[in-house]
CSV table of N, CA and C in Angstrom, one decimal:
chain,number,residue,atom,x,y,z
A,960,UNK,N,0.5,-17.8,-6.0
A,960,UNK,CA,0.5,-16.4,-6.3
A,960,UNK,C,1.8,-15.7,-5.9
A,961,UNK,N,2.4,-15.1,-6.8
A,961,UNK,CA,3.6,-14.4,-6.5
A,961,UNK,C,3.3,-13.1,-5.8
A,962,UNK,N,4.3,-12.6,-5.0
A,962,UNK,CA,4.1,-11.4,-4.3
A,962,UNK,C,5.2,-10.4,-4.8
A,963,UNK,N,4.8,-9.1,-4.8
A,963,UNK,CA,5.6,-8.1,-5.2
A,963,UNK,C,6.0,-7.1,-4.1
A,964,UNK,N,7.2,-6.7,-4.0
A,964,UNK,CA,7.7,-5.9,-2.9
A,964,UNK,C,6.9,-4.5,-3.0
A,965,UNK,N,6.8,-3.9,-1.9
A,965,UNK,CA,6.2,-2.6,-1.8
A,965,UNK,C,7.2,-1.6,-2.4
A,966,UNK,N,6.6,-0.5,-3.0
A,966,UNK,CA,7.5,0.5,-3.6
A,966,UNK,C,8.1,1.4,-2.5
A,967,UNK,N,9.0,2.2,-2.9
A,967,UNK,CA,9.7,3.1,-1.9
A,967,UNK,C,8.6,4.1,-1.5
A,968,UNK,N,8.4,4.2,-0.1
A,968,UNK,CA,7.5,5.1,0.5
A,968,UNK,C,8.2,5.9,1.6
A,969,UNK,N,7.5,6.9,2.1
A,969,UNK,CA,8.1,7.6,3.2
A,969,UNK,C,8.3,6.7,4.4
A,970,UNK,N,9.2,7.1,5.3
A,970,UNK,CA,9.5,6.3,6.5
A,970,UNK,C,8.2,6.1,7.3
A,971,UNK,N,7.4,7.2,7.6
A,971,UNK,CA,6.2,6.9,8.4
A,971,UNK,C,5.2,6.0,7.7
A,972,UNK,N,5.1,6.1,6.3
A,972,UNK,CA,4.2,5.2,5.6
A,972,UNK,C,4.7,3.7,5.7
A,973,UNK,N,6.0,3.6,5.5
A,973,UNK,CA,6.6,2.2,5.6
A,973,UNK,C,6.4,1.6,7.0
A,974,UNK,N,6.6,2.4,8.0
A,974,UNK,CA,6.4,1.9,9.4
A,974,UNK,C,4.9,1.5,9.6
A,975,UNK,N,4.0,2.4,9.1
A,975,UNK,CA,2.6,2.1,9.2
A,975,UNK,C,2.2,0.7,8.6
A,976,UNK,N,2.7,0.5,7.4
A,976,UNK,CA,2.4,-0.8,6.7
A,976,UNK,C,3.1,-1.9,7.5
A,977,UNK,N,4.3,-1.7,7.9
A,977,UNK,CA,5.0,-2.8,8.6
A,977,UNK,C,4.3,-3.1,9.9
A,978,UNK,N,3.8,-2.1,10.6
A,978,UNK,CA,3.1,-2.4,11.9
A,978,UNK,C,1.8,-3.1,11.7
A,979,UNK,N,1.2,-3.0,10.5
A,979,UNK,CA,-0.1,-3.6,10.1
A,979,UNK,C,0.2,-5.0,9.5
A,980,UNK,N,1.5,-5.4,9.3
A,980,UNK,CA,1.8,-6.7,8.8
A,980,UNK,C,1.7,-6.7,7.3
A,981,UNK,N,1.7,-5.6,6.6
A,981,UNK,CA,1.5,-5.5,5.2
A,981,UNK,C,2.9,-5.4,4.6
A,982,UNK,N,3.3,-6.5,3.9
A,982,UNK,CA,4.7,-6.6,3.3
A,982,UNK,C,4.7,-6.7,1.8
A,983,UNK,N,3.6,-6.8,1.1
A,983,UNK,CA,3.6,-6.9,-0.3
A,983,UNK,C,2.5,-6.0,-0.9
A,984,UNK,N,2.7,-5.8,-2.2
A,984,UNK,CA,1.7,-5.0,-2.9
A,984,UNK,C,0.3,-5.7,-2.9
A,985,UNK,N,0.3,-7.0,-3.0
A,985,UNK,CA,-0.9,-7.7,-3.0
A,985,UNK,C,-1.7,-7.6,-1.7
A,986,UNK,N,-0.9,-7.6,-0.6
A,986,UNK,CA,-1.6,-7.4,0.7
A,986,UNK,C,-2.1,-6.0,0.8
A,987,UNK,N,-1.4,-5.0,0.4
A,987,UNK,CA,-1.8,-3.6,0.4
A,987,UNK,C,-3.1,-3.5,-0.4
A,988,UNK,N,-3.1,-4.1,-1.6
A,988,UNK,CA,-4.3,-4.0,-2.5
A,988,UNK,C,-5.5,-4.6,-1.8
A,989,UNK,N,-5.4,-5.7,-1.1
A,989,UNK,CA,-6.5,-6.4,-0.4
A,989,UNK,C,-7.0,-5.5,0.7
A,990,UNK,N,-6.2,-4.7,1.4
A,990,UNK,CA,-6.7,-3.9,2.5
A,990,UNK,C,-7.6,-2.8,2.0
A,991,UNK,N,-7.3,-2.2,0.8
A,991,UNK,CA,-8.1,-1.1,0.3
A,991,UNK,C,-7.7,0.3,0.8
A,992,UNK,N,-8.1,1.3,0.1
A,992,UNK,CA,-7.7,2.7,0.4
A,992,UNK,C,-8.1,3.1,1.8
A,993,UNK,N,-9.4,2.9,2.1
A,993,UNK,CA,-9.9,3.4,3.4
A,993,UNK,C,-9.1,2.8,4.6
A,994,UNK,N,-8.8,1.5,4.5
A,994,UNK,CA,-8.1,0.9,5.6
A,994,UNK,C,-6.7,1.4,5.7
A,995,UNK,N,-6.0,1.6,4.5
A,995,UNK,CA,-4.7,2.1,4.5
A,995,UNK,C,-4.6,3.5,5.1
A,996,UNK,N,-5.5,4.3,4.7
A,996,UNK,CA,-5.5,5.7,5.2
A,996,UNK,C,-5.8,5.8,6.7
A,997,UNK,N,-6.4,4.8,7.2
A,997,UNK,CA,-6.7,4.8,8.6
A,997,UNK,C,-5.5,4.4,9.5
A,998,UNK,N,-4.4,4.0,8.8
A,998,UNK,CA,-3.2,3.6,9.5
A,998,UNK,C,-2.5,4.9,9.9
A,999,UNK,N,-2.0,5.0,11.1
A,999,UNK,CA,-1.3,6.2,11.5
A,999,UNK,C,0.0,6.3,10.7
A,1000,UNK,N,0.2,7.4,10.0
A,1000,UNK,CA,1.5,7.7,9.3
A,1000,UNK,C,1.3,7.4,7.8
A,1001,UNK,N,0.2,6.9,7.4
A,1001,UNK,CA,-0.1,6.6,6.0
A,1001,UNK,C,-1.0,7.6,5.4
A,1002,UNK,N,-0.7,8.3,4.4
A,1002,UNK,CA,-1.5,9.3,3.8
A,1002,UNK,C,-1.7,9.2,2.3
A,1003,UNK,N,-2.3,10.3,1.8
A,1003,UNK,CA,-2.7,10.3,0.4
A,1003,UNK,C,-1.5,10.1,-0.6
A,1004,UNK,N,-0.3,10.6,-0.2
A,1004,UNK,CA,0.8,10.4,-1.1
A,1004,UNK,C,1.2,8.9,-1.2
A,1005,UNK,N,1.0,8.2,-0.1
A,1005,UNK,CA,1.3,6.7,-0.1
A,1005,UNK,C,0.3,6.0,-1.0
A,1006,UNK,N,-1.0,6.5,-1.0
A,1006,UNK,CA,-2.0,5.9,-1.9
A,1006,UNK,C,-1.6,6.1,-3.3
A,1007,UNK,N,-1.2,7.3,-3.7
A,1007,UNK,CA,-0.8,7.6,-5.0
A,1007,UNK,C,0.3,6.7,-5.5
A,1008,UNK,N,1.3,6.5,-4.7
A,1008,UNK,CA,2.5,5.7,-5.0
A,1008,UNK,C,2.0,4.2,-5.1
A,1009,UNK,N,1.2,3.7,-4.2
A,1009,UNK,CA,0.7,2.3,-4.3
A,1009,UNK,C,-0.1,2.1,-5.5
A,1010,UNK,N,-1.0,3.1,-5.8
A,1010,UNK,CA,-1.9,2.9,-7.0
A,1010,UNK,C,-1.0,2.8,-8.3
A,1011,UNK,N,0.0,3.6,-8.4
A,1011,UNK,CA,0.9,3.6,-9.6
A,1011,UNK,C,1.6,2.2,-9.7
A,1012,UNK,N,2.1,1.7,-8.6
A,1012,UNK,CA,2.8,0.4,-8.6
A,1012,UNK,C,1.9,-0.7,-8.9
A,1013,UNK,N,0.6,-0.6,-8.3
A,1013,UNK,CA,-0.4,-1.7,-8.6
A,1013,UNK,C,-0.8,-1.7,-10.1
A,1014,UNK,N,-0.9,-0.5,-10.6
A,1014,UNK,CA,-1.4,-0.3,-12.0
A,1014,UNK,C,-0.4,-1.0,-13.0
A,1015,UNK,N,0.9,-0.9,-12.6
A,1015,UNK,CA,1.9,-1.6,-13.5
A,1015,UNK,C,1.7,-3.1,-13.5
A,1016,UNK,N,1.1,-3.7,-12.5
A,1016,UNK,CA,0.8,-5.1,-12.4
A,1016,UNK,C,-0.6,-5.5,-12.8
A,1017,UNK,N,-1.3,-4.5,-13.2
A,1017,UNK,CA,-2.7,-4.7,-13.6
A,1017,UNK,C,-3.6,-4.9,-12.4
A,1018,UNK,N,-3.2,-4.4,-11.2
A,1018,UNK,CA,-4.0,-4.6,-10.0
A,1018,UNK,C,-4.5,-3.2,-9.5
A,1019,UNK,N,-5.4,-3.2,-8.6
A,1019,UNK,CA,-5.9,-1.9,-8.0
A,1019,UNK,C,-6.3,-2.2,-6.5
A,1020,UNK,N,-6.5,-1.1,-5.8
A,1020,UNK,CA,-6.9,-1.2,-4.4
A,1020,UNK,C,-8.3,-1.8,-4.3
A,1021,UNK,N,-8.6,-2.5,-3.2
A,1021,UNK,CA,-9.9,-3.1,-3.1
A,1021,UNK,C,-11.1,-2.2,-3.1
A,1022,UNK,N,-10.9,-1.0,-2.6
A,1022,UNK,CA,-12.0,0.0,-2.6
A,1022,UNK,C,-11.7,1.3,-3.2
């Protein structure tokens, strides 16, 4: 399975994903919206950006 880089996000959102060990779109998708929003520094705008990037690949968030 190939992995795709995360899209450009705000610095706090990028740090939140990094601290959770999420380094690819596929990993973010597997975590799901609820888990991502629970990360300190990750908010609704990050979800919107991730959803758009995932949609380009035919993927979506787990929940």
